[in-house]
Short mmCIF file of C-alpha atoms and ligand atoms in Angstrom, two decimals:
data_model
loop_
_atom_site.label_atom_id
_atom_site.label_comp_id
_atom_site.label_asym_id
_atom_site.label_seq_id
_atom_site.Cartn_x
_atom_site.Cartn_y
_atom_site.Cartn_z
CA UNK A 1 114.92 92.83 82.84
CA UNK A 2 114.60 94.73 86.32
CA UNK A 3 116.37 96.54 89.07
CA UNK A 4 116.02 96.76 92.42
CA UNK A 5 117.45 99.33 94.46
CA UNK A 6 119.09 98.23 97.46
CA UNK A 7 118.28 100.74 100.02
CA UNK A 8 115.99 98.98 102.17
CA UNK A 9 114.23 96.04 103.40
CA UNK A 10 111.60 94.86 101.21
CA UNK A 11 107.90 94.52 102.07
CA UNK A 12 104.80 93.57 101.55
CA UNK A 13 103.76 96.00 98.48
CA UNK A 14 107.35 95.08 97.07
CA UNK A 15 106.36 91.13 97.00
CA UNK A 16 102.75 91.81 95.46
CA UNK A 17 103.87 94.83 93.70
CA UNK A 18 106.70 93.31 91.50
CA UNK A 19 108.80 90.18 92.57
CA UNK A 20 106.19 88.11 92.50
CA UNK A 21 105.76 88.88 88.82
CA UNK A 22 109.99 88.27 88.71
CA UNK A 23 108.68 84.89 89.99
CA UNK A 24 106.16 83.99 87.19
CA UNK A 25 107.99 85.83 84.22
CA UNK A 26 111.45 83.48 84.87
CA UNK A 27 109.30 80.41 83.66
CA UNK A 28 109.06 82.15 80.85
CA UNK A 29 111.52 84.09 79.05
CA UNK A 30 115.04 84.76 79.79
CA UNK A 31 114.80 87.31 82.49
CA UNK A 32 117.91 89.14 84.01
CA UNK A 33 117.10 91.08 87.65
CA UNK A 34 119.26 93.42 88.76
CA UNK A 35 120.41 94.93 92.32
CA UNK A 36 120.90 98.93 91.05
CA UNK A 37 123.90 98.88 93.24
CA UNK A 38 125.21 101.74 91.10
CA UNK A 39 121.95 104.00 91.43
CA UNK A 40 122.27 103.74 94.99
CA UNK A 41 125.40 105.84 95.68
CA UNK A 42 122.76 108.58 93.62
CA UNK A 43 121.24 109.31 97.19
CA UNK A 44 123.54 106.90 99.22
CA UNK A 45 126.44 107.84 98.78
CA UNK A 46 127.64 106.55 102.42
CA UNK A 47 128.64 102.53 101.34
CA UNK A 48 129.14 101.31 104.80
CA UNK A 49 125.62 99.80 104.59
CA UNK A 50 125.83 98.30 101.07
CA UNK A 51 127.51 95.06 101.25
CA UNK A 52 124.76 94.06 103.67
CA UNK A 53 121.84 95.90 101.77
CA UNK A 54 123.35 93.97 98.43
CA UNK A 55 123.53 90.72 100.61
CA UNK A 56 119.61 90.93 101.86
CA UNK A 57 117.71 92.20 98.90
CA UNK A 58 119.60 89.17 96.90
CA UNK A 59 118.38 86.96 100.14
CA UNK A 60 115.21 88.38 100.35
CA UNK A 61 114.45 88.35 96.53
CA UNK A 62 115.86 84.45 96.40
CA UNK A 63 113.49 83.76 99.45
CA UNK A 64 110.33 84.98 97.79
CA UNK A 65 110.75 82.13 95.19
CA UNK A 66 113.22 83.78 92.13
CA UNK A 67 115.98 81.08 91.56
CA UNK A 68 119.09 81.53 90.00
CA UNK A 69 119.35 79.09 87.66
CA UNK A 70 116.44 80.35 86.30
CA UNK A 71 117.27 83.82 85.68
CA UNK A 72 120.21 85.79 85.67
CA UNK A 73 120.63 87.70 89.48
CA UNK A 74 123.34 89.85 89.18
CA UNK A 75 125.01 93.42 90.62
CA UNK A 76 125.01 96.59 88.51
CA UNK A 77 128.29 97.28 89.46
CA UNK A 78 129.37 93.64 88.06
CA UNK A 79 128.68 94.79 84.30
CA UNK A 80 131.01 97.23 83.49
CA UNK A 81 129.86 97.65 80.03
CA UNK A 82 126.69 99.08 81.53
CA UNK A 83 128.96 102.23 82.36
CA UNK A 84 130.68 102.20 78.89
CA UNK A 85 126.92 101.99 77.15
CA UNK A 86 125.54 104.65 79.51
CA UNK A 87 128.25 107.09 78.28
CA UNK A 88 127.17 106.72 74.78
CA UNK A 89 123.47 107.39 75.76
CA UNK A 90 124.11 110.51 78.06
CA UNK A 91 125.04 112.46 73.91
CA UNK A 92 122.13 111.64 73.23
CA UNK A 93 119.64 112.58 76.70
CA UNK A 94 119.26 116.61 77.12
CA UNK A 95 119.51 118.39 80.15
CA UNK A 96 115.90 119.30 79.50
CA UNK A 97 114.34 116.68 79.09
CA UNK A 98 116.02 115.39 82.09
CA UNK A 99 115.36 117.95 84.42
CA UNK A 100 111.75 117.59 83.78
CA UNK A 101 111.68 113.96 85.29
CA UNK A 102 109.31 113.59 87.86
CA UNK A 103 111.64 111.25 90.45
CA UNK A 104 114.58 113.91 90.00
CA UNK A 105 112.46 117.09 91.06
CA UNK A 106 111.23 115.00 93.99
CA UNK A 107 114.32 113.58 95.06
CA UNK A 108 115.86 117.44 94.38
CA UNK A 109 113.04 118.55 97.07
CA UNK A 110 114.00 115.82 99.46
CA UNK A 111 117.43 116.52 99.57
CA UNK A 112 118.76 119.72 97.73
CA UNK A 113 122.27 119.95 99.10
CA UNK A 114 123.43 116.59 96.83
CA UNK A 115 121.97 117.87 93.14
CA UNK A 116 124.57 115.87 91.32
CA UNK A 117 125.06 114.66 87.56
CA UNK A 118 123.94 111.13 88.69
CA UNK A 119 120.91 112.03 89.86
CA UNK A 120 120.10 113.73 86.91
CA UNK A 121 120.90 110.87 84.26
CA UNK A 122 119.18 108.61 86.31
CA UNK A 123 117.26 107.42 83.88
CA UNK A 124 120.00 107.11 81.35
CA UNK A 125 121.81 104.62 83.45
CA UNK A 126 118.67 102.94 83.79
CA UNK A 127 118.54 102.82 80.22
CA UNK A 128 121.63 101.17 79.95
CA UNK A 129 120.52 98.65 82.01
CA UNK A 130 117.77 97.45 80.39
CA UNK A 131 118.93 97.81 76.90
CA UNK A 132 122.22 96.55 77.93
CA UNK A 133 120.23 92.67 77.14
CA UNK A 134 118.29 94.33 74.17
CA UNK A 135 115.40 93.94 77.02
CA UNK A 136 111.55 94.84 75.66
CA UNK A 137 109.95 93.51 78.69
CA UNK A 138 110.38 95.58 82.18
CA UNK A 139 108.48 94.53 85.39
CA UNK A 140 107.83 97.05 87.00
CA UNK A 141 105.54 99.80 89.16
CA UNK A 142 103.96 102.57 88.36
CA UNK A 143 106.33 104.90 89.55
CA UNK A 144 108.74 103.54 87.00
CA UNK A 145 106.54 104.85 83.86
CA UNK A 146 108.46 107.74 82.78
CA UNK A 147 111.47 106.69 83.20
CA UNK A 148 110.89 103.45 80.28
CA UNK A 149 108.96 106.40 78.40
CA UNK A 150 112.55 108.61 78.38
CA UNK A 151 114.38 104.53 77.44
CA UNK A 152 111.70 104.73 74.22
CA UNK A 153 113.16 107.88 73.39
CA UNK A 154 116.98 107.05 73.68
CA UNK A 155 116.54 103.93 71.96
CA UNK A 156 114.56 105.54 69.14
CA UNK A 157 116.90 108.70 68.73
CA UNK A 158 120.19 105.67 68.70
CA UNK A 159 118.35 103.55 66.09
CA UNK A 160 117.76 106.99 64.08
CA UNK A 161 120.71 108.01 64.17
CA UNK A 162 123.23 104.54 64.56
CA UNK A 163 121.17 101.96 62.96
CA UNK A 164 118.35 99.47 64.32
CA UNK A 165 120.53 98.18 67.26
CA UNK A 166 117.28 98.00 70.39
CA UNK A 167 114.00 97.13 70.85
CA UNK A 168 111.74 99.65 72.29
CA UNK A 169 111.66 98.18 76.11
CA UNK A 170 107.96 98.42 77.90
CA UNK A 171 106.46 98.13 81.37
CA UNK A 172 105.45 94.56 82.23
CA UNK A 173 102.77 93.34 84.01
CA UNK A 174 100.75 89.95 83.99
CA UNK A 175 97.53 91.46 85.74
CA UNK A 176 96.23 93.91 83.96
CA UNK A 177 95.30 95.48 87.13
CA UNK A 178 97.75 96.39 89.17
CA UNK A 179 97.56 94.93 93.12
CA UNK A 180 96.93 97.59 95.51
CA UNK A 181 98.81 96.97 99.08
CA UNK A 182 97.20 99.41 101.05
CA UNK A 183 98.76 100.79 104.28
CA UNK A 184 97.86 99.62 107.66
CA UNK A 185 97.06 103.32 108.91
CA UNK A 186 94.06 103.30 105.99
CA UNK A 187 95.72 105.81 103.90
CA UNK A 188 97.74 105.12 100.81
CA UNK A 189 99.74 102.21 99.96
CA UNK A 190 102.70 100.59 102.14
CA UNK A 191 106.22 101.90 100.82
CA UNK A 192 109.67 102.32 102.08
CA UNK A 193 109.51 105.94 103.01
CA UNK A 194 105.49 105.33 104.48
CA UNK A 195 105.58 105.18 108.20
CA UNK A 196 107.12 101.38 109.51
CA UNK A 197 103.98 100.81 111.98
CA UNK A 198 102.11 100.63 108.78
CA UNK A 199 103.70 99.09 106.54
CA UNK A 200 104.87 95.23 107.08
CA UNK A 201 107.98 94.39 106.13
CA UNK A 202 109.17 90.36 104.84
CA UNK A 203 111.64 90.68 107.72
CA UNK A 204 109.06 91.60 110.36
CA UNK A 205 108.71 88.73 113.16
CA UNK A 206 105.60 86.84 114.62
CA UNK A 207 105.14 89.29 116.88
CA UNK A 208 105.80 92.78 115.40
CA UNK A 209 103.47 91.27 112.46
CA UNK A 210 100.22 90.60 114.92
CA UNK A 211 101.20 94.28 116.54
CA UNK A 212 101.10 95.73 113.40
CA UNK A 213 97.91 94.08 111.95
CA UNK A 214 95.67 94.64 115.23
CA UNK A 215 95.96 98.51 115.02
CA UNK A 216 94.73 98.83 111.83
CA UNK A 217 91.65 101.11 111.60
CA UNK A 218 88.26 99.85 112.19
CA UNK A 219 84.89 100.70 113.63
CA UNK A 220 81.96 99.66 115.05
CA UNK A 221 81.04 97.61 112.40
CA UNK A 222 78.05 98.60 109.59
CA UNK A 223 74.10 99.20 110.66
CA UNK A 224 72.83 98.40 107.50
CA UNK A 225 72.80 95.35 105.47
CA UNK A 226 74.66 95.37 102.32
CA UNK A 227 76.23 98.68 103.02
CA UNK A 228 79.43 100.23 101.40
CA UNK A 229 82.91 99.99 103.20
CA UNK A 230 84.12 102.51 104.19
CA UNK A 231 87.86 102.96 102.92
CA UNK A 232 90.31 101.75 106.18
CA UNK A 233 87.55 98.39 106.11
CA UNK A 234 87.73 97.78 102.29
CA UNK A 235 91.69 97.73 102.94
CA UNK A 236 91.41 95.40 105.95
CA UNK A 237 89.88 93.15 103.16
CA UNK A 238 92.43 93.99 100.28
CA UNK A 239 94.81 92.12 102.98
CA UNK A 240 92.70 89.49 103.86
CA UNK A 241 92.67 88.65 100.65
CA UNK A 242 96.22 88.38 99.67
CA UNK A 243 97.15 86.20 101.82
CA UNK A 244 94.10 84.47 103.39
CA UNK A 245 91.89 81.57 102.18
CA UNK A 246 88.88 81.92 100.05
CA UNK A 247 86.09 80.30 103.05
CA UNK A 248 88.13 82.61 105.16
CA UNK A 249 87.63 85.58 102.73
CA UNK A 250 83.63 84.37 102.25
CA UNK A 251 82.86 84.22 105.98
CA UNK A 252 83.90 87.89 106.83
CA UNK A 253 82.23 89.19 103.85
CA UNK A 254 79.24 87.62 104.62
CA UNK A 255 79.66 88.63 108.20
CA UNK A 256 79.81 92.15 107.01
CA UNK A 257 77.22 92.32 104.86
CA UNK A 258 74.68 91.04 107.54
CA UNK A 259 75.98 93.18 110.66
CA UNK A 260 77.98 90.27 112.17
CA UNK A 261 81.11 90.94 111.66
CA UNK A 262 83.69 91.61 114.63
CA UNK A 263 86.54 93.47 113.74
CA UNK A 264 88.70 91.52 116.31
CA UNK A 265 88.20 88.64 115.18
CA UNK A 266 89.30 89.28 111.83
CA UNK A 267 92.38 91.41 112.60
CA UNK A 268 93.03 88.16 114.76
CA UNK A 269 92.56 85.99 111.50
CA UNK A 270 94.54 88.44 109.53
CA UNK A 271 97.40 88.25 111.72
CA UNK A 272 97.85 84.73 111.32
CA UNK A 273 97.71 84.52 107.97
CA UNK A 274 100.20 86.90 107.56
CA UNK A 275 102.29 85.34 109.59
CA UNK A 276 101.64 82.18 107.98
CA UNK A 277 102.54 84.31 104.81
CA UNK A 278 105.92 85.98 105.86
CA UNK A 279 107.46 83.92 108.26
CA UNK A 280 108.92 81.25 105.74
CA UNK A 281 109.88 83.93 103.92
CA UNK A 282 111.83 85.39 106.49
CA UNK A 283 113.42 82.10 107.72
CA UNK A 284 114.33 80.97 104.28
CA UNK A 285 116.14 84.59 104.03
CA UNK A 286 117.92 84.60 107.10
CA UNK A 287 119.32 80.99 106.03
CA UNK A 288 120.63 82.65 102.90
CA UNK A 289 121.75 85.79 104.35
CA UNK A 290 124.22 83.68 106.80
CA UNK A 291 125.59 81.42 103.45
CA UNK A 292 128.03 84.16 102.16
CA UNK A 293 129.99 81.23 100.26
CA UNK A 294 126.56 81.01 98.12
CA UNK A 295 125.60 84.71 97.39
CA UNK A 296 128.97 85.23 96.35
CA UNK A 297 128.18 81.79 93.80
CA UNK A 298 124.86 83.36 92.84
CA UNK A 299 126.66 86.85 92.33
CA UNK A 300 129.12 85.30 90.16
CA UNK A 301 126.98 83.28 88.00
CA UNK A 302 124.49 85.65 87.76
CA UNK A 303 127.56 87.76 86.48
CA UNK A 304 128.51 85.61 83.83
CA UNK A 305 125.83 85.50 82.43
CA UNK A 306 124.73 89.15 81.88
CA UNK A 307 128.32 89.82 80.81
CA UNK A 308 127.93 87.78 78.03
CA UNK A 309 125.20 89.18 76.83
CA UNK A 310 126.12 92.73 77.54
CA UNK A 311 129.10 91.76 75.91
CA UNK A 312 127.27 90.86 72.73
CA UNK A 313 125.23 94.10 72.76
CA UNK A 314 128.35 96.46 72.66
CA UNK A 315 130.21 95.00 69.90
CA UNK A 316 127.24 95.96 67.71
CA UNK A 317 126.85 98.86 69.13
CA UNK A 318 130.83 100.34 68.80
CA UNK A 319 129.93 98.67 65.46
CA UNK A 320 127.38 100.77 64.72
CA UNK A 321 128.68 104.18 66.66
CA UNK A 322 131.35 103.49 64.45
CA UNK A 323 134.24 103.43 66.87
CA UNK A 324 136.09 100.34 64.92
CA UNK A 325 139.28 101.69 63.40
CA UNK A 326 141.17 98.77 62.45
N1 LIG B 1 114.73 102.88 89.11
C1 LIG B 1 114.28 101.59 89.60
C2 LIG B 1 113.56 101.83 90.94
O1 LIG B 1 113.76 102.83 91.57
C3 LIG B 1 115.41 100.63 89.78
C4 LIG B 1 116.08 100.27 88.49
C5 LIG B 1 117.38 100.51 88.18
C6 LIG B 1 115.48 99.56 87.40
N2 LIG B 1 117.65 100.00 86.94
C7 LIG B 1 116.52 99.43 86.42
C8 LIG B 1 114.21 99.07 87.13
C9 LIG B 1 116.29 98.82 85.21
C10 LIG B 1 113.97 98.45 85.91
C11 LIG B 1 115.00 98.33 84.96
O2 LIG B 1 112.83 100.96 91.38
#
């Protein structure tokens, strides 16, 4: 199980970062992905953007290979028993422990005029969410590693005190390193809130993608053979070889290592391949985007199918709260 928060476009660090584990986990086990429509209004709580946010994250996410026959693609907002379960679990999160989450003091930083009760059971709705499908197995980032740590302890203080009703969920990965997507500006790694010149998004076009790629940082190239690379050149190559081919990859190391290599020329390389990369991806969502008589199929199945099972979960668990008086 996994959310996605629809308050954005996605990009590259997005696709290696997590959907394209979505991707390879949906062979395998019974996956449900989410659009955190709900956890949105947290920090959005203007809508007029949603419908279309909803609409391209589903597109975007469908592009990028997930398939809904495979797994369960559904809206937050679709599962009302998601709000009934996160009720239950707010008696048993303390303002304490909350307050000491790491997203909610940032996000209080960012924008300390809108402190509300959402924001600070977050991660209780989140909770909900996952446990909602008795979920153990969570793709997601590193960001995200506190918040399944606080869904541990809800889940264990509900089984203590209701009865063994949830697996303890966990972070899910299939590398056990995580992919680095460095920035094009050589610093950091590309996210939403980074700067857009370097970061490249799956809805970028030819042309903004070459733009983008050609002023990453570079210099006049190594002296010695063999020597280190320096940080912006080591990320030039991080790219290159995410989305470029292994001879590819081979010839500009070698070029480096022996004082050949021309920074142009790569950059040039790069650029291609990237847009090689992302353009089918941003075709195949614009087709979907324009089909509204299909997302609203996909939203419905994907609907059906996580009601049922969230339906299943709450009868135990009124069962076990023991709210069953007749
Ligand atoms: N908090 C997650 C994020 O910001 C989104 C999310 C909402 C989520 N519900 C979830 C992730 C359930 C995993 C499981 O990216």
């Amino acid at each position: 199980m996994s959310g996605i928060r629809p308050t954005g476009f996605l990009h590259l660090g997005n696709y290696f970062g997590a959907i394209r584990n979505y991707v390879r986990m949906q062979e395998e086990f019974d996956c449900y992905y989410m659009v955190a429509d709900l956890h949105s209004l947290t920090t959005h709580p203007d809508t007029r953007e949603l419908r279309t946010n909803v609409h391209r994250v589903l597109s975007e996410n469908i592009a990028c290979g997930l398939d809904p026959e495979k797994a369960a693609l559904y809206c937050q907002s679709h599962v009302r028993e998601t709000s009934e379960l996160y009720l239950y679990l707010n008696m048993l999160a303390y303002k304490g422990e909350l307050e000491k989450t790491v997203t909610f003091k940032d996000k209080v930083r960012q924008n300390p005029e809108n402190v509300n009760a959402g924001l600070l059971t977050y991660p209780v709705l989140q909770t909900a969410d996952i446990i909602i499908h008795r979920a153990q197995y969570v793709p997601v980032g590193k960001d995200q590693e506190q918040h399944l740590e606080m869904a541990r302890n809800f889940v264990n203080r509900f089984n203590h005190r209701y009865g063994n009703v949830f697996p303890e969920p966990h972070a899910f990965n299939f590398n056990s390193e995580l992919i680095k997507v460095p920035s094009l500006d050589g610093s950091g790694k590309m996210s939403k809130s980074e700067n857009q010149m370097s970061t490249l998004y799956l809805a970028d076009g030819d042309e903004v993608i070459r733009k983008k790629v050609m002023k990453a940082k570079t210099d006049n190239g190594p002296t010695e053979q063999n020597s280190p690379k320096p940080d912006y050149i080591e990320n030039v190559f991080s790219l290159l070889k995410l989305v470029s081919d292994k001879p590819v990859i081979d010839h500009f190391e070698m070029a480096y290592n022996t004082c050949n290599i021309r920074y142009g020329e790569m950059k040039n390389q790069l650029a291609e391949d990237m847009v090689r990369f992302i353009a089918p991806i941003r075709e195949k969502t614009n087709h979907i985007l324009h089909d509204e008589a299909y997302l609203r199929r996909v939203m419905e199945q994907g609907a059906e199918k996580a009601n049922q099972s969230a339906a299943a979960t709450m009868q135990l668990v009124r069962q076990a709260i023991g709210l069953n008086y007749y």
